PDB file of C-alpha atoms in Angstrom:
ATOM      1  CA  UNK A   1      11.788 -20.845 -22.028  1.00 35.00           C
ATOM      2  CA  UNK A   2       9.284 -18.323 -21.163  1.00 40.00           C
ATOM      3  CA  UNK A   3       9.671 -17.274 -16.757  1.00 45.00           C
ATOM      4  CA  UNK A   4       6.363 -18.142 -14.920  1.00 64.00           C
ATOM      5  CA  UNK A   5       4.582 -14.268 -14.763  1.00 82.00           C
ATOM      6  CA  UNK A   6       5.852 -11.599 -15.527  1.00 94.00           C
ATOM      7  CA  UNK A   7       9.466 -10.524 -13.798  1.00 95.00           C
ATOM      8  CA  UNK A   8       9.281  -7.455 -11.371  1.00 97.00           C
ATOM      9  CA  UNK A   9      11.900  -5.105 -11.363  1.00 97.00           C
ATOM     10  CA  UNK A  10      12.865  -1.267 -11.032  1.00 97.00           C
ATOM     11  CA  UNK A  11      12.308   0.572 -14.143  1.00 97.00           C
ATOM     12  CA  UNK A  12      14.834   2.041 -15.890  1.00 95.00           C
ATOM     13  CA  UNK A  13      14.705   5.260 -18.449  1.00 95.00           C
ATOM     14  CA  UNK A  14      14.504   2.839 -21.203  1.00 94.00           C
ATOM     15  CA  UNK A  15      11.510   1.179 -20.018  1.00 95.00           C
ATOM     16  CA  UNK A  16       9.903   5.122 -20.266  1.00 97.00           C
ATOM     17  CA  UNK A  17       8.130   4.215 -23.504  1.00 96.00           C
ATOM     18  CA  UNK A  18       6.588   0.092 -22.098  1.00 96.00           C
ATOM     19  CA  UNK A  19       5.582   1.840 -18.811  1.00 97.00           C
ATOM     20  CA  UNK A  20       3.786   5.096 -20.407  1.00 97.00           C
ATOM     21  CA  UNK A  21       1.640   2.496 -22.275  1.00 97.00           C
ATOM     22  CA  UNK A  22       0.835   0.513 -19.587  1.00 97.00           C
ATOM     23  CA  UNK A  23      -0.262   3.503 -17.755  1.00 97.00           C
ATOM     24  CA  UNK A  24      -2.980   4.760 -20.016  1.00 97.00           C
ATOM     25  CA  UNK A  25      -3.763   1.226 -20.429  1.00 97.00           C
ATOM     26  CA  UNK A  26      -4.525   0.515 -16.947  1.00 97.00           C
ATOM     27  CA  UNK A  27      -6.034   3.587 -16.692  1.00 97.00           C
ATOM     28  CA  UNK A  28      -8.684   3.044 -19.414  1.00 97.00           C
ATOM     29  CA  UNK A  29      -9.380  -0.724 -18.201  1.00 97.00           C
ATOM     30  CA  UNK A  30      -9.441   0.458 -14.676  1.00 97.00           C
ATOM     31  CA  UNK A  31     -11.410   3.552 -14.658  1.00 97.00           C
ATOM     32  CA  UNK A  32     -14.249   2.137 -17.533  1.00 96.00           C
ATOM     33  CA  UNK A  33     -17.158   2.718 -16.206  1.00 95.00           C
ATOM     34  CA  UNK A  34     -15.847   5.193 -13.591  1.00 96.00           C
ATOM     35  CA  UNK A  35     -14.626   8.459 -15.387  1.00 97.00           C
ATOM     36  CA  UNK A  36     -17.029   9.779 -17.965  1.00 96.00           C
ATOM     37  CA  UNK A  37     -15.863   8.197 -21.069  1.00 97.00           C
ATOM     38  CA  UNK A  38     -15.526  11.348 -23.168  1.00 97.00           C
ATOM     39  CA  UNK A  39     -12.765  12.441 -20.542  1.00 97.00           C
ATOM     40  CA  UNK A  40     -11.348   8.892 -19.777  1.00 97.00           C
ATOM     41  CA  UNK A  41     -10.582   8.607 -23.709  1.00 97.00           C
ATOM     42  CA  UNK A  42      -9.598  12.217 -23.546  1.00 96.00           C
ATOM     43  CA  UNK A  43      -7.124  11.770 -20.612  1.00 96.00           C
ATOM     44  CA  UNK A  44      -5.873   8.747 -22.143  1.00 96.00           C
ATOM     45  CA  UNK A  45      -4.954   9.525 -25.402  1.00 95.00           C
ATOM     46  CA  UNK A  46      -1.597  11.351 -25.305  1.00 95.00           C
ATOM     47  CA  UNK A  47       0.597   8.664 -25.247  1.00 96.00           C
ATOM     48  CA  UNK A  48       3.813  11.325 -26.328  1.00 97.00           C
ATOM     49  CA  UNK A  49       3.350  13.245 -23.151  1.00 96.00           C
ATOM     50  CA  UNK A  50       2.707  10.057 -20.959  1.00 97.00           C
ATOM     51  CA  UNK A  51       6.152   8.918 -22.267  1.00 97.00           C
ATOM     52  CA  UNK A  52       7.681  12.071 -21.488  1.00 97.00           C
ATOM     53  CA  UNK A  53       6.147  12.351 -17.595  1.00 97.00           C
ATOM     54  CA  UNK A  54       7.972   8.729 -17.556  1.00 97.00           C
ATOM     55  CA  UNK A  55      11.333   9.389 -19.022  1.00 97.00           C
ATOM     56  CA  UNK A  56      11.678  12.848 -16.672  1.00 97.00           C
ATOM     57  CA  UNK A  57      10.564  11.157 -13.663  1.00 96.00           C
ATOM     58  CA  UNK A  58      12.966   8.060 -13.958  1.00 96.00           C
ATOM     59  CA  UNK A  59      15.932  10.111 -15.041  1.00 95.00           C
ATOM     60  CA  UNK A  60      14.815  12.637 -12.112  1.00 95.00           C
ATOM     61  CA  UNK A  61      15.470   8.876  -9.623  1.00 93.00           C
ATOM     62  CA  UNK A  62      11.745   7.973  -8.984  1.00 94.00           C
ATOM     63  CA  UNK A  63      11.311   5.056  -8.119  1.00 96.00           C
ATOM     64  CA  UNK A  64       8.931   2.847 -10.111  1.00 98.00           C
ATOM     65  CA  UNK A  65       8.518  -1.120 -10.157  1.00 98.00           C
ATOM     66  CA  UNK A  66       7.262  -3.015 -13.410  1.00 98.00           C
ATOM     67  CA  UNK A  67       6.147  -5.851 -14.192  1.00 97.00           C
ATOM     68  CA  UNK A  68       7.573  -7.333 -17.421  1.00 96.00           C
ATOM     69  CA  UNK A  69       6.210  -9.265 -19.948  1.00 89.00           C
ATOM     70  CA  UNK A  70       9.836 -11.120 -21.199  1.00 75.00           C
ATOM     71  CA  UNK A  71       8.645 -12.489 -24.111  1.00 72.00           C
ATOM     72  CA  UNK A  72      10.466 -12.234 -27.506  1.00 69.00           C
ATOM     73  CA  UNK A  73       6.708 -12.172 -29.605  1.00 77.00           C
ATOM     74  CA  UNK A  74       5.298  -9.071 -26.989  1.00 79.00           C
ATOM     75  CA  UNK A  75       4.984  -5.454 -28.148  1.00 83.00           C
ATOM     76  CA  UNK A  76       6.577  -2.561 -26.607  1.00 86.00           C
ATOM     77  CA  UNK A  77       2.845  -1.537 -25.994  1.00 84.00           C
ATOM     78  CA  UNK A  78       2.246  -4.579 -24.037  1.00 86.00           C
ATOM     79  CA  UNK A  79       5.566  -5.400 -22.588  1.00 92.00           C
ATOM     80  CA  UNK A  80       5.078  -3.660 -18.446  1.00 96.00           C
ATOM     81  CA  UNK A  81       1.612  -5.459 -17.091  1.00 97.00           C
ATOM     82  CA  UNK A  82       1.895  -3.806 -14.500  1.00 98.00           C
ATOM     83  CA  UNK A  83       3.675  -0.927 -12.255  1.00 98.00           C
ATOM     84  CA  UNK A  84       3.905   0.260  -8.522  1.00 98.00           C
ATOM     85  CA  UNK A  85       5.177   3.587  -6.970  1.00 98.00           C
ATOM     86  CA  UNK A  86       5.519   4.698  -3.392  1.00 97.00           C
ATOM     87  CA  UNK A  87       7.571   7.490  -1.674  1.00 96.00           C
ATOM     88  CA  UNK A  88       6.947  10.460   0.665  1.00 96.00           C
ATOM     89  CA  UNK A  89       3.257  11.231   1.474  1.00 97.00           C
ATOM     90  CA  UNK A  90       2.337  14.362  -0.263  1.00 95.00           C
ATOM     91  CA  UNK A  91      -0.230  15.217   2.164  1.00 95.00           C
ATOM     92  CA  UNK A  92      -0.063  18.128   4.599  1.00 95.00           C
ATOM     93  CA  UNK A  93      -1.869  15.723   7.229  1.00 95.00           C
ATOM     94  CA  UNK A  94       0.146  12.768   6.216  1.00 94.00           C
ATOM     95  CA  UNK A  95      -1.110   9.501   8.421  1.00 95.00           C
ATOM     96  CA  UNK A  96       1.806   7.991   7.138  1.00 96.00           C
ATOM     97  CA  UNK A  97       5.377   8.885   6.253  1.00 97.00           C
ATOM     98  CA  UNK A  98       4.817   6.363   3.027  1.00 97.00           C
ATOM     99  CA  UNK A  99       2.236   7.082   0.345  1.00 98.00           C
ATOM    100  CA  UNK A 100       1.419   4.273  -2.139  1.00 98.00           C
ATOM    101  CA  UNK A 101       1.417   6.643  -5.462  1.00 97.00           C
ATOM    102  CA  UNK A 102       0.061   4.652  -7.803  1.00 97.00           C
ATOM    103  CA  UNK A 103      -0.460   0.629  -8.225  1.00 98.00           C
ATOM    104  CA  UNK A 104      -1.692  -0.724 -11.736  1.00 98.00           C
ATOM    105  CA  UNK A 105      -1.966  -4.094 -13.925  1.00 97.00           C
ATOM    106  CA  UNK A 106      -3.130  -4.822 -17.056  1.00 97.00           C
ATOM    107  CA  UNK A 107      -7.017  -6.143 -17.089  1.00 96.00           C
ATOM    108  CA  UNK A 108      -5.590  -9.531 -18.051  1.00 95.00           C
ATOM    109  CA  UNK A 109      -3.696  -9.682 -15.028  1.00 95.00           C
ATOM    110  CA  UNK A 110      -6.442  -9.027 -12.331  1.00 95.00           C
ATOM    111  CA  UNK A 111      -6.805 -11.824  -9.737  1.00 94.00           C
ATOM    112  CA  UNK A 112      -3.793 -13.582 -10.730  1.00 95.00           C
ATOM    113  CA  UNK A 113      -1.492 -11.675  -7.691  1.00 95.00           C
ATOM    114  CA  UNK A 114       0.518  -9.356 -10.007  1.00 97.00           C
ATOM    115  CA  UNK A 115      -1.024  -6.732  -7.739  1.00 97.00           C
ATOM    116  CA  UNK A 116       0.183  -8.429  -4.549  1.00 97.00           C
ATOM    117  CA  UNK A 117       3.642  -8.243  -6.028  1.00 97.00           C
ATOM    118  CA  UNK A 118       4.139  -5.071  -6.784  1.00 98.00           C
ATOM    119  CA  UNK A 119       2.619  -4.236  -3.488  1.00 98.00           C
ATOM    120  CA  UNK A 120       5.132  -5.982  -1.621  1.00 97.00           C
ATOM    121  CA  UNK A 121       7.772  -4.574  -4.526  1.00 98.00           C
ATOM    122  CA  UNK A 122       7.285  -1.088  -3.840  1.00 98.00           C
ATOM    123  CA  UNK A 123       6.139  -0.910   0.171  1.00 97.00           C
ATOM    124  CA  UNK A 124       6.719  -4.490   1.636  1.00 96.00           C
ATOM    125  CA  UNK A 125       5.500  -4.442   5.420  1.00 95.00           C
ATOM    126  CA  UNK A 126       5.670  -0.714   6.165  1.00 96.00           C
ATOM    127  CA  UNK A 127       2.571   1.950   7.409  1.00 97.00           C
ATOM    128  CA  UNK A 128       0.936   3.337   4.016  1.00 98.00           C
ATOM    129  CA  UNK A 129      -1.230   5.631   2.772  1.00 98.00           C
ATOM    130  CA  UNK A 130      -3.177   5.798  -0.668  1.00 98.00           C
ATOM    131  CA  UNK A 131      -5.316   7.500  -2.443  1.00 98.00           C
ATOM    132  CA  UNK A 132      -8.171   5.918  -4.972  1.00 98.00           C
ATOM    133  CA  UNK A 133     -10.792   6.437  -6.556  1.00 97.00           C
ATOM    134  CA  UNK A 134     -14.003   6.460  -4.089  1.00 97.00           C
ATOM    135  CA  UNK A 135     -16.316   4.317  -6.889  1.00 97.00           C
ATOM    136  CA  UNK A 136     -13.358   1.364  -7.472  1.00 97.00           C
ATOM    137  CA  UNK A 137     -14.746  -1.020  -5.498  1.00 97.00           C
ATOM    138  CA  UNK A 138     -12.253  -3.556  -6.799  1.00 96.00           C
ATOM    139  CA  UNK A 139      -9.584  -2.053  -5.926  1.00 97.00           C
ATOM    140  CA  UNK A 140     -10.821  -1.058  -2.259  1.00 98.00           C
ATOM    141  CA  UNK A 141     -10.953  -4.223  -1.725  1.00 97.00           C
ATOM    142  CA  UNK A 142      -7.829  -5.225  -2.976  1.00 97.00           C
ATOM    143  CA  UNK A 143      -6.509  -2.297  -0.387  1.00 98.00           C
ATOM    144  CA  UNK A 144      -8.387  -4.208   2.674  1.00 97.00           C
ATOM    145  CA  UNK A 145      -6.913  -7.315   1.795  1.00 97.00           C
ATOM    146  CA  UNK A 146      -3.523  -5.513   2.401  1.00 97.00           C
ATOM    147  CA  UNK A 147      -4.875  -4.366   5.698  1.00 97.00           C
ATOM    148  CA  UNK A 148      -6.129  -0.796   4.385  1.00 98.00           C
ATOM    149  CA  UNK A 149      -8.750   0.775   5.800  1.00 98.00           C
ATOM    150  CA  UNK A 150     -10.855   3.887   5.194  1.00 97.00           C
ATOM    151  CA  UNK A 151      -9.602   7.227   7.157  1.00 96.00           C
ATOM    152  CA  UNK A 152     -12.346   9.247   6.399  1.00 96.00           C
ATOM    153  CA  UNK A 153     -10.555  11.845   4.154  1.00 97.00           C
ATOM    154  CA  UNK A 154     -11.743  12.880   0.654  1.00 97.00           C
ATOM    155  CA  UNK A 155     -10.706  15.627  -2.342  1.00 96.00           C
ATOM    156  CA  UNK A 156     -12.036  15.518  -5.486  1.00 94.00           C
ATOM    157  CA  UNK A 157      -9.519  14.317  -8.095  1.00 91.00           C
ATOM    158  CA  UNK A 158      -9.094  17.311 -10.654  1.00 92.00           C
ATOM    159  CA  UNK A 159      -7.366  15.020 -13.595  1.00 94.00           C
ATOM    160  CA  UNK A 160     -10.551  12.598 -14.284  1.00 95.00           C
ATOM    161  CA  UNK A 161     -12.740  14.477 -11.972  1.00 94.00           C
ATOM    162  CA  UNK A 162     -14.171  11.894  -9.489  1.00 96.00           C
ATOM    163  CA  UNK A 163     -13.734  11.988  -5.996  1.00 97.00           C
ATOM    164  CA  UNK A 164     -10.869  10.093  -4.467  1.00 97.00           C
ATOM    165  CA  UNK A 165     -10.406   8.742  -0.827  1.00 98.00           C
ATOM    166  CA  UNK A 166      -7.870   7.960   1.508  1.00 98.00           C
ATOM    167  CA  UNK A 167      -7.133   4.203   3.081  1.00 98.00           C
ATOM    168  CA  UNK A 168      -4.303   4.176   5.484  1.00 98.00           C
ATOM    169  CA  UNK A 169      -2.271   0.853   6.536  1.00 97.00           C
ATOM    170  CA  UNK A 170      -1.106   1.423  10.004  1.00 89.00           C
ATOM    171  CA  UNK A 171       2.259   0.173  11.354  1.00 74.00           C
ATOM    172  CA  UNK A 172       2.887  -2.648  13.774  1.00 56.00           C
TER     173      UNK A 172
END
């Protein structure tokens, strides 16, 4: 019997391949209609690297939640839904000792709380701070559901070259 949703759980190095794909997945249903297409298909396209980013960084100890799609008929391109990742903020102002890295699902999986799960997988209650992308509106709002608000903070995001903000979750 098939589990109700997908089952979250800490990636492994053998999940380096599943995960990789469900990155560039996410990132081309996500970022449609966001990121010039031309560099959104161009960004998304090296699926050999993507693995490779993935296998160092879980060998390396990163942490990195997935989603899992358990069933026996489901391709190792469609098998993580979804991923979370959250550690040290990188930022020299850091609002937060916790940055949200990156949270994805699959398109299919939007509005169904995936998203909420992996939230809670990989930063539960604590203060957070995130980066995204200052044109998602989804996903702001999925951020201010959490209790994220904007801090006022911006860079413009080299890789699909957008500008990005910051949304901070305060503690208490």
């Amino acid at each position: 019997m098939r589990p109700m949703g997908p089952v979250i759980r800490r990636a492994e190095p053998a999940d380096a391949e599943a995960g990789a794909w469900c990155h560039l997945l996410c990132w081309r249903e996500a970022y449609a209609g966001l990121v010039e297409p031309g560099l959104l298909a161009e960004r998304t396209s090296d699926i050999e690297r993507r693995v490779e980013r993935w296998t160092s960084a879980l060998a390396a100890g990163v942490v990195r939640w997935i989603a899992v799609d358990s069933g026996d008929d489901v391709s190792v391109r469609d098998r993580v839904v979804g991923f979370a990742s959250a550690g040290t903020s990188r930022d020299e102002d850091a609002p937060t000792e916790l940055e949200l890295y990156a949270i994805y699902t699959r398109a299919a999986w939007w509005g169904t709380g995936l998203g909420a799960r992996l939230f809670e997988a990989a930063v539960g209650d604590e203060p957070a701070s995130l980066w995204v992308l200052e044109g998602n509106a989804r996903a702001r709002a999925f951020y201010r559901r959490l209790g994220f608000v904007e801090d006022g903070s911006t860079v413009d995001e080299p890789f699909f070259d957008v500008p990005e903000i910051r949304m901070v979750r305060p503690g208490g």
